[in-house]
Coordinates of C-alpha atoms in Angstrom, one line a residue:
X1 CA -19.2 -1.0 19.0
X2 CA -20.9 -3.4 20.7
X3 CA -21.1 -6.3 18.2
X4 CA -17.0 -5.8 17.6
X5 CA -16.1 -6.7 21.1
X6 CA -18.4 -10.5 20.7
X7 CA -16.1 -11.1 18.3
X8 CA -13.1 -13.1 19.3
X9 CA -9.9 -10.3 19.3
X10 CA -7.4 -12.2 17.4
X11 CA -9.8 -12.0 14.4
X12 CA -9.9 -8.4 14.7
X13 CA -6.3 -7.9 14.5
X14 CA -6.1 -11.0 11.8
X15 CA -8.0 -7.6 9.4
X16 CA -7.0 -5.2 10.5
X17 CA -3.4 -6.1 9.9
X18 CA -4.2 -7.9 6.1
X19 CA -6.9 -4.9 4.9
X20 CA -3.4 -2.9 5.5
X21 CA -0.9 -4.7 4.4
X22 CA -3.5 -5.5 1.6
X23 CA -4.0 -1.8 0.4
X24 CA -0.1 -0.9 0.4
X25 CA 1.2 -3.1 -1.5
X26 CA -1.6 -3.4 -3.7
X27 CA -1.1 0.4 -4.6
X28 CA 2.0 0.0 -5.0
X29 CA 1.5 -3.0 -7.4
X30 CA -0.3 -0.6 -8.5
X31 CA 2.1 2.1 -9.0
X32 CA 3.7 1.1 -12.0
X33 CA 1.0 2.2 -14.1
X34 CA -0.7 5.3 -11.8
X35 CA 3.3 6.8 -13.0
X36 CA 2.8 6.4 -16.9
X37 CA -1.0 7.1 -16.4
X38 CA 0.6 11.1 -14.8
X39 CA 3.6 10.7 -16.8
X40 CA 2.1 11.0 -19.9
X41 CA -0.2 13.3 -19.2
X42 CA 2.0 16.0 -16.7
X43 CA 4.4 15.7 -19.6
X44 CA 6.8 15.3 -16.5
X45 CA 10.0 13.7 -17.9
X46 CA 10.3 17.0 -20.2
X47 CA 11.4 18.4 -17.2
X48 CA 14.1 15.4 -16.2
X49 CA 14.6 15.7 -19.8
X50 CA 14.3 12.3 -20.6
X51 CA 11.3 9.9 -22.5
X52 CA 8.7 8.0 -20.3
X53 CA 9.8 5.0 -21.3
X54 CA 13.9 6.0 -19.4
X55 CA 11.2 7.0 -16.2
X56 CA 8.8 3.7 -16.2
X57 CA 12.7 2.1 -16.6
X58 CA 14.3 3.7 -13.8
X59 CA 10.7 3.4 -12.1
X60 CA 10.8 -0.3 -12.1
X61 CA 14.3 -1.1 -10.7
X62 CA 13.1 1.3 -8.1
X63 CA 9.9 -0.7 -7.2
X64 CA 12.6 -3.7 -7.8
X65 CA 14.2 -2.2 -4.7
X66 CA 11.5 -1.6 -2.2
X67 CA 10.2 -4.7 -2.4
X68 CA 12.6 -7.1 -2.9
X69 CA 14.3 -8.2 0.0
X70 CA 17.8 -9.5 -1.2
X71 CA 18.3 -6.5 -3.6
X72 CA 20.3 -4.1 -0.9
X73 CA 21.2 -1.8 -3.8
X74 CA 18.9 1.4 -4.9
X75 CA 20.3 2.0 -8.0
X76 CA 18.7 3.9 -10.9
X77 CA 19.8 4.2 -14.5
X78 CA 19.5 7.6 -14.6
X79 CA 18.5 9.4 -11.4
X80 CA 20.9 9.7 -8.9
X81 CA 20.2 9.3 -5.2
X82 CA 21.6 11.0 -2.3
X83 CA 22.4 9.7 0.6
X84 CA 19.6 11.3 2.3
X85 CA 17.1 9.9 -0.5
X86 CA 18.8 6.9 -0.4
X87 CA 18.2 6.7 3.9
X88 CA 14.6 7.7 3.3
X89 CA 14.6 4.8 0.1
X90 CA 15.4 2.6 2.7
X91 CA 12.8 3.5 5.5
X92 CA 9.8 2.2 3.0
X93 CA 11.9 -0.7 2.6
X94 CA 11.6 -2.3 5.6
X95 CA 7.9 -0.9 5.6
X96 CA 7.0 -2.7 2.3
X97 CA 9.3 -5.8 3.8
X98 CA 7.0 -6.3 6.7
X99 CA 4.3 -5.6 5.0
X100 CA 3.9 -9.0 2.7
X101 CA 6.0 -11.2 5.5
X102 CA 2.4 -9.9 6.9
X103 CA 0.5 -10.6 3.9
X104 CA 2.1 -14.2 3.2
X105 CA 2.3 -14.4 7.1
X106 CA -2.3 -14.1 6.9
X107 CA -1.7 -16.3 4.0
X108 CA -0.2 -19.1 5.4
X109 CA -2.9 -18.8 9.0
X110 CA -5.9 -18.7 6.0
X111 CA -4.6 -21.7 4.4
X112 CA -4.0 -23.7 7.7
X113 CA -7.3 -22.9 8.9
X114 CA -8.6 -23.5 5.8
X115 CA -7.4 -26.8 6.0
X116 CA -8.1 -27.4 9.4
X117 CA -12.2 -26.3 9.5
X118 CA -11.7 -23.1 11.5
X119 CA -12.4 -20.1 9.4
X120 CA -14.4 -19.4 12.3
X121 CA -10.9 -17.9 14.2
X122 CA -10.6 -15.8 12.2
X123 CA -14.0 -14.1 10.8
X124 CA -15.6 -11.0 11.3
X125 CA -19.3 -10.6 10.5
X126 CA -21.3 -8.1 7.9
X127 CA -21.4 -5.2 10.9
X128 CA -18.4 -5.4 12.2
X129 CA -16.2 -5.4 8.4
X130 CA -18.4 -1.7 8.4
X131 CA -16.7 -0.2 10.3
X132 CA -13.4 -0.2 9.4
X133 CA -15.0 0.5 6.2
X134 CA -16.1 3.5 7.8
X135 CA -13.8 4.5 10.1
X136 CA -11.0 5.9 7.1
X137 CA -13.6 8.1 6.0
X138 CA -13.5 10.5 8.8
X139 CA -10.0 11.3 7.8
X140 CA -11.3 11.7 3.9
X141 CA -12.5 15.5 4.2
X142 CA -8.8 16.3 5.7
X143 CA -7.9 14.4 3.1
X144 CA -9.8 16.2 0.7
X145 CA -9.4 19.4 1.1
X146 CA -5.5 19.6 1.5
X147 CA -4.1 16.4 0.4
X148 CA -1.0 18.3 0.6
X149 CA -0.9 18.7 4.9
X150 CA -2.1 15.3 4.3
X151 CA 0.8 13.6 2.9
X152 CA 2.4 16.1 5.5
X153 CA 1.1 14.5 8.9
X154 CA 1.4 11.1 6.9
X155 CA 5.0 11.4 6.6
X156 CA 5.5 12.8 10.4
X157 CA 3.5 10.0 11.2
X158 CA 6.0 7.0 10.3
X159 CA 8.9 8.9 9.9
X160 CA 11.3 10.8 12.4
X161 CA 13.4 12.1 10.3
X162 CA 13.0 15.1 7.4
X163 CA 15.1 12.1 4.4
X164 CA 11.7 12.5 2.7
X165 CA 11.7 15.7 2.0
X166 CA 14.0 15.4 -1.5
X167 CA 15.8 18.6 -3.2
X168 CA 15.3 17.7 -6.8
X169 CA 18.7 19.6 -7.4
X170 CA 20.3 16.1 -6.0
X171 CA 16.9 13.5 -6.8
X172 CA 15.4 14.9 -10.2
X173 CA 13.8 11.6 -9.4
X174 CA 10.9 13.4 -7.5
X175 CA 10.3 16.0 -10.9
X176 CA 8.2 12.2 -12.1
X177 CA 6.6 12.6 -8.4
X178 CA 3.8 14.1 -8.1
X179 CA 2.1 15.3 -5.8
X180 CA -1.1 14.2 -7.8
X181 CA 0.4 10.8 -8.1
X182 CA 1.2 10.3 -5.0
X183 CA -2.8 10.9 -4.1
X184 CA -3.3 9.5 -6.5
X185 CA -1.7 5.9 -5.0
X186 CA -3.1 7.0 -1.6
X187 CA -6.2 6.4 -3.6
X188 CA -6.4 3.3 -5.4
X189 CA -5.2 1.9 -0.8
X190 CA -7.8 4.0 0.6
X191 CA -9.7 1.9 -2.9
X192 CA -8.1 -1.4 -1.9
X193 CA -9.0 -1.1 1.6
X194 CA -12.7 -0.7 1.2
X195 CA -12.3 -2.8 -1.2
X196 CA -11.5 -6.6 1.5
X197 CA -13.4 -5.3 3.6
X198 CA -16.6 -5.3 1.0
X199 CA -15.9 -8.9 0.4
X200 CA -16.6 -9.5 3.9
X201 CA -21.0 -7.6 3.5
X202 CA -20.8 -8.8 -1.0
X203 CA -20.1 -12.8 -0.2
X204 CA -20.5 -16.0 1.6
X205 CA -20.3 -16.7 5.1
X206 CA -18.1 -19.6 3.5
X207 CA -16.2 -18.0 1.2
X208 CA -15.3 -15.0 2.7
X209 CA -11.6 -15.4 4.5
X210 CA -11.1 -16.6 0.7
X211 CA -12.1 -13.3 -0.8
X212 CA -9.6 -10.3 0.4
X213 CA -7.0 -12.7 -0.8
X214 CA -7.8 -11.6 -5.0
X215 CA -7.6 -8.3 -4.3
X216 CA -3.7 -8.4 -4.0
X217 CA -4.2 -11.6 -6.6
X218 CA -5.8 -10.1 -9.4
X219 CA -3.3 -7.1 -8.8
X220 CA -0.4 -8.6 -9.6
X221 CA -1.0 -10.0 -13.3
X222 CA -2.4 -7.3 -13.9

């Protein structure tokens, strides 16, 4: 921890926020192909009595609502949405838009500092990056042993209501958004988070701060 104390607090905060934002957005973007795989394997489309293509069309509509700032109306063609579910999706939308703002602002800061040749302001050492990579491992055993409890604790941490408890009868979309799918999303986010800081360890110093952004850019072009 002594190494972290020697680093400017701005660099630590910057990279911590950027790692979380990159992991969040990367996981959301990659959730689309991930859902297609889980629906295909689990055949959950049969539960909602529709095709895989229809499920993915509706999930695309949901992602458009969650990620596009000017899309303020959630409407899935084949899945009704209760008022409580709509409130929860709106709260998720606010969190995702916050992640987008953090990422965009962070990218602008990176470009500005790169142009001014002041990259040292957001530079962190390999040791500091390694410390950030180790921290999530603390919760890994709990998450692996009982993802259901981890998922509940996660929602209690971020939300102050029970709107996230969907009723399959009124919100059939939850039938395809299975526990295994969400576990896959969390795993994807965790991998992206680790990759973010691994870039600092594996890259040369002069390219340290450009490397993490390649992760999300790569995800968006898949």
